[in-house]
Coordinates of C-alpha atoms and ligand atoms in Angstrom, one line a residue:
X12 CA -25.7 -5.8 -27.7
X13 CA -23.9 -2.4 -28.9
X14 CA -20.8 -2.8 -30.2
X15 CA -19.6 -1.3 -27.5
X16 CA -21.7 -3.5 -24.6
X17 CA -19.1 -6.0 -26.0
X18 CA -16.0 -5.0 -25.8
X19 CA -16.5 -4.1 -22.7
X20 CA -14.2 -5.4 -20.9
X21 CA -14.4 -7.0 -17.1
X22 CA -13.2 -4.2 -13.9
X23 CA -9.9 -4.2 -13.3
X24 CA -8.0 -5.8 -10.3
X25 CA -6.8 -3.9 -7.7
X26 CA -3.8 -5.2 -6.3
X27 CA -1.4 -3.7 -3.8
X28 CA 2.0 -4.1 -2.1
X29 CA 2.1 -3.5 1.7
X30 CA 5.1 -3.5 4.5
X31 CA 7.0 -1.2 7.1
X32 CA 9.9 1.0 5.5
X33 CA 12.5 -1.1 2.9
X34 CA 10.5 -3.8 3.7
X35 CA 11.3 -4.6 -0.1
X36 CA 8.5 -3.8 -1.8
X37 CA 8.7 -1.0 -3.8
X38 CA 11.2 -2.9 -5.6
X39 CA 8.8 -5.5 -6.7
X40 CA 6.4 -3.3 -8.2
X41 CA 7.6 -3.5 -12.0
X42 CA 8.1 -6.9 -12.5
X43 CA 4.8 -8.0 -10.5
X44 CA 3.7 -4.9 -13.6
X45 CA 5.2 -6.7 -16.6
X46 CA 3.5 -10.0 -15.2
X47 CA 0.5 -8.7 -16.0
X48 CA 1.4 -6.9 -19.2
X49 CA 2.9 -9.6 -20.0
X50 CA -0.2 -11.4 -19.6
X51 CA -2.0 -8.8 -22.0
X52 CA -4.3 -6.3 -19.4
X53 CA -3.0 -2.7 -18.6
X54 CA -1.8 -2.1 -15.6
X55 CA -0.4 1.3 -14.0
X56 CA 1.1 1.0 -11.2
X57 CA 1.2 4.1 -8.5
X58 CA 1.1 5.8 -4.5
X59 CA 0.0 6.2 -1.2
X60 CA 0.8 8.5 0.1
X61 CA 0.4 10.5 -4.0
X62 CA -0.1 9.5 -7.1
X63 CA -2.9 12.5 -7.8
X64 CA -0.5 16.7 -8.2
X65 CA -2.5 17.3 -5.1
X66 CA -2.1 14.1 -2.9
X67 CA 2.1 14.1 -4.1
X68 CA 1.4 17.6 -2.5
X69 CA 0.7 15.9 0.5
X70 CA 2.4 13.3 0.7
X71 CA 5.8 16.1 0.2
X72 CA 4.1 17.7 3.9
X73 CA 3.2 13.8 5.7
X74 CA 7.0 13.4 5.4
X75 CA 8.6 16.1 5.9
X76 CA 5.7 18.6 8.7
X77 CA 5.2 18.4 12.2
X78 CA 1.8 17.0 11.9
X79 CA -1.0 16.1 14.7
X80 CA -1.9 12.3 14.3
X81 CA -5.3 13.3 13.7
X82 CA -4.5 15.7 11.1
X83 CA -2.0 12.8 9.9
X84 CA -4.7 10.1 9.5
X85 CA -7.6 12.6 7.6
X86 CA -3.9 13.8 5.1
X87 CA -4.0 10.3 4.5
X88 CA -7.3 9.5 3.3
X89 CA -7.5 13.2 2.2
X90 CA -5.5 12.0 -0.5
X91 CA -6.9 8.3 -0.8
X92 CA -10.3 10.8 -1.5
X93 CA -8.6 12.3 -5.3
X94 CA -7.0 9.0 -5.5
X95 CA -9.1 7.7 -5.7
X96 CA -11.6 9.7 -7.9
X97 CA -9.0 10.5 -10.3
X98 CA -6.6 6.9 -11.1
X99 CA -8.0 4.4 -9.0
X100 CA -11.1 4.3 -9.9
X101 CA -11.6 5.2 -13.3
X102 CA -8.8 2.8 -14.5
X103 CA -10.4 -0.2 -13.0
X104 CA -13.9 0.5 -14.4
X105 CA -12.4 0.5 -18.0
X106 CA -10.9 -3.1 -16.7
X107 CA -7.2 -2.0 -16.8
X108 CA -5.0 -3.0 -13.5
X109 CA -3.6 -0.9 -10.7
X110 CA -0.3 -2.0 -8.6
X111 CA -0.5 0.3 -5.7
X112 CA 2.3 0.9 -3.6
X113 CA 0.0 1.2 -0.1
X114 CA -2.8 1.8 0.6
X115 CA -6.1 2.0 3.7
X116 CA -3.9 -1.1 5.0
X117 CA -0.7 1.6 5.6
X118 CA -3.7 3.9 7.7
X119 CA -3.7 1.2 9.8
X120 CA -0.8 -0.3 10.2
X121 CA 0.9 3.0 10.6
X122 CA -1.5 6.1 12.8
X123 CA -3.4 3.4 14.2
X124 CA -0.3 0.4 15.0
X125 CA 2.5 2.9 15.7
X126 CA 1.1 6.4 16.6
X127 CA -2.5 4.8 18.2
X128 CA -5.1 6.4 16.3
X129 CA -8.0 5.1 17.4
X130 CA -8.8 2.5 15.8
X131 CA -13.0 3.1 15.6
X132 CA -11.8 6.4 14.1
X133 CA -9.7 4.7 11.3
X134 CA -12.9 2.9 10.9
X135 CA -14.7 4.9 10.3
X136 CA -13.1 7.1 7.5
X137 CA -12.1 3.5 5.7
X138 CA -15.3 3.5 5.3
X139 CA -16.1 6.9 4.6
X140 CA -13.7 7.6 2.2
X141 CA -13.8 3.4 0.2
X142 CA -17.2 1.8 1.4
X143 CA -17.2 -1.4 0.6
X144 CA -14.0 -1.4 -1.9
X145 CA -11.0 -3.3 -0.6
X146 CA -7.6 -4.3 -2.3
X147 CA -7.9 -7.7 -4.8
X148 CA -5.2 -8.8 -3.2
X149 CA -2.9 -7.4 -1.3
X150 CA 1.5 -8.5 -0.5
X151 CA 2.3 -7.8 2.3
X152 CA 6.6 -7.9 2.7
X153 CA 6.6 -8.7 6.6
X154 CA 10.2 -8.1 7.3
X155 CA 11.7 -7.8 11.1
X156 CA 12.4 -3.7 11.1
X157 CA 16.5 -4.3 12.6
X158 CA 17.0 -5.6 9.2
X159 CA 14.7 -3.4 7.4
X160 CA 16.4 -0.7 8.8
X161 CA 19.8 -1.7 7.9
X162 CA 18.1 -1.9 4.6
X163 CA 17.5 1.2 4.5
X164 CA 20.8 2.9 6.1
X165 CA 22.7 1.0 2.6
X166 CA 20.9 3.5 0.9
X167 CA 22.9 6.6 1.7
X168 CA 19.8 9.0 2.1
X169 CA 18.0 11.5 3.6
X170 CA 15.5 9.1 5.7
X171 CA 11.9 11.0 6.1
X172 CA 9.4 11.7 9.1
X173 CA 8.3 7.9 9.7
X174 CA 11.3 6.1 9.2
X175 CA 13.3 8.9 11.1
X176 CA 11.3 7.3 14.2
X177 CA 12.7 4.8 16.6
X178 CA 12.9 0.9 16.0
X179 CA 9.9 0.3 18.5
X180 CA 7.3 2.3 16.3
X181 CA 8.0 -0.2 12.7
X182 CA 7.5 -2.8 15.3
X183 CA 4.8 -2.4 16.8
X184 CA 3.8 -1.7 12.2
X185 CA 5.0 -4.3 11.7
X186 CA 2.5 -5.9 14.1
X187 CA -0.1 -4.1 13.7
X188 CA -0.5 -5.4 9.6
X189 CA 0.2 -8.9 10.6
X190 CA -3.4 -8.2 13.1
X191 CA -4.5 -6.9 9.9
X192 CA -3.4 -10.2 7.7
X193 CA -4.9 -12.3 10.5
X194 CA -8.1 -9.9 10.3
X195 CA -8.6 -10.0 5.9
X196 CA -6.5 -13.6 5.6
X197 CA -8.5 -13.6 2.1
X198 CA -7.4 -10.8 1.4
X199 CA -3.6 -10.6 2.8
X200 CA -0.8 -12.4 1.1
X201 CA 2.0 -12.3 3.6
X202 CA 5.7 -12.8 2.3
X203 CA 9.0 -13.3 4.4
X204 CA 11.2 -11.2 2.9
X205 CA 14.1 -11.8 5.5
X206 CA 15.4 -13.9 1.9
X207 CA 16.7 -13.3 -2.5
X208 CA 15.0 -11.0 -4.7
X209 CA 14.8 -14.3 -6.7
X210 CA 12.3 -15.7 -4.1
X211 CA 10.2 -13.3 -3.5
X212 CA 9.8 -12.5 -6.9
X213 CA 8.3 -15.3 -7.9
X214 CA 5.8 -15.6 -4.3
X215 CA 4.6 -12.9 -6.2
X216 CA 4.5 -14.1 -9.3
X217 CA 3.0 -17.2 -7.8
X218 CA -0.1 -15.4 -5.8
X219 CA -1.4 -13.0 -8.2
X220 CA -1.4 -16.1 -11.2
X221 CA -3.5 -18.1 -7.8
X222 CA -5.6 -15.1 -6.6
X223 CA -6.4 -12.7 -9.8
X224 CA -4.5 -13.6 -12.9
Ligands
LIG319 N1 14.9 -9.0 -0.9 C1 16.3 -7.9 -0.7 N2 17.8 -8.2 0.3 C2 17.8 -7.6 1.0 N3 18.0 -6.5 0.2 C3 16.6 -6.5 -1.1 C4 15.7 -6.1 -0.6 N4 14.7 -6.3 -1.0 C5 15.1 -4.9 -2.3 N5 15.9 -5.1 -0.6 C6 17.1 -3.7 -0.9 O1 16.2 -2.5 -0.2 C7 16.5 -1.2 0.3 C8 14.2 -0.9 0.6 O2 13.7 -1.4 -0.6 P1 12.8 -1.3 -1.4 O3 12.6 -0.2 -2.1 O4 11.9 -2.1 -2.1 O5 11.8 -1.0 -0.2 P2 10.2 -0.4 0.3 O6 9.4 -1.1 1.5 O7 9.4 -0.2 -0.8 O8 10.9 1.3 1.8 P3 9.6 2.5 1.7 O9 8.8 2.1 2.2 O10 11.1 2.6 3.2 O11 10.0 3.0 0.6 C9 16.6 -0.8 -0.9 O12 17.9 -0.8 -0.9 C10 16.4 -3.1 -2.1 O13 17.2 -2.7 -2.6
LIG320 C1 -0.3 5.0 2.9 C2 0.3 5.6 3.3 C3 1.8 6.4 4.1 N1 2.3 5.7 5.4 C4 4.0 6.4 6.0 C5 4.5 5.2 5.1 C6 5.8 5.1 5.2 O1 6.6 5.9 6.1 C7 5.7 6.2 3.8 C8 6.2 6.9 2.4 O2 5.7 5.3 2.4 P1 6.7 4.8 1.1 O3 6.6 4.0 0.7 O4 8.1 5.2 1.9 O5 7.1 5.5 0.1 O6 4.1 7.4 4.7 C9 1.6 5.8 6.1 O7 2.0 6.1 7.3 N2 0.2 6.0 6.8 C10 -0.3 5.6 5.6 O8 -1.5 5.5 5.2

């Protein structure tokens, strides 16, 4: 066995954080990454839409320009294709872990659940862009949209196109996430986001240790 073969690390784990806007997922990504790093593993944190130079430009359009729902879905998957090619796949292949703020479950929840994109079209795009690849673990932050919108309002910042949507939209997104969690129960762990951050941090640590570390 050559030196490079013996040093080859096992493929990294792909972890995603999901939930409606304001559910609190982004607040926990750095802590999750620190836990993984503490085990001596390399970990990269990234986000969607975004994560590459082109993806970040697409993010600007997606968050601020009105467009047809199918354009929106196609651009989400275009940004994802780039992200997979340039960031996610190379990192996983060399043994690094990737923690991503949203992935295709968000497209299912927002574009199909929220906006009404045909689920068959979603499935075709998902299959085209990432085939059998799915996250090893998805942490779904579940919260009623009324509480999430209060959290966002308390931040006192300008709202993007999705955050400006009505409560009914966010409830449809939430239900679609829960539907997806039922359909992929082996991968998606639901976290009650209506509790103190310290308790949520412990639940995340438990899930990472139980399913990935
Ligand atoms: N458990 C919690 N209890 C109360 N407030 C929280 C909790 N977790 C996060 N917050 C606050 O809620 C707001 C939204 O949190 P965060 O940005 O992490 O949410 P998010 O799900 O990533 O939202 P978005 O998808 O819109 O970026 C922040 O101001 C954050 O401090
Ligand atoms: C990946 C993805 C994202 N969105 C929406 C959801 C959010 O409102 C914004 C940006 O995400 P952030 O967590 O607030 O940074 O984009 C979407 O509609 N579809 C997707 O696939």
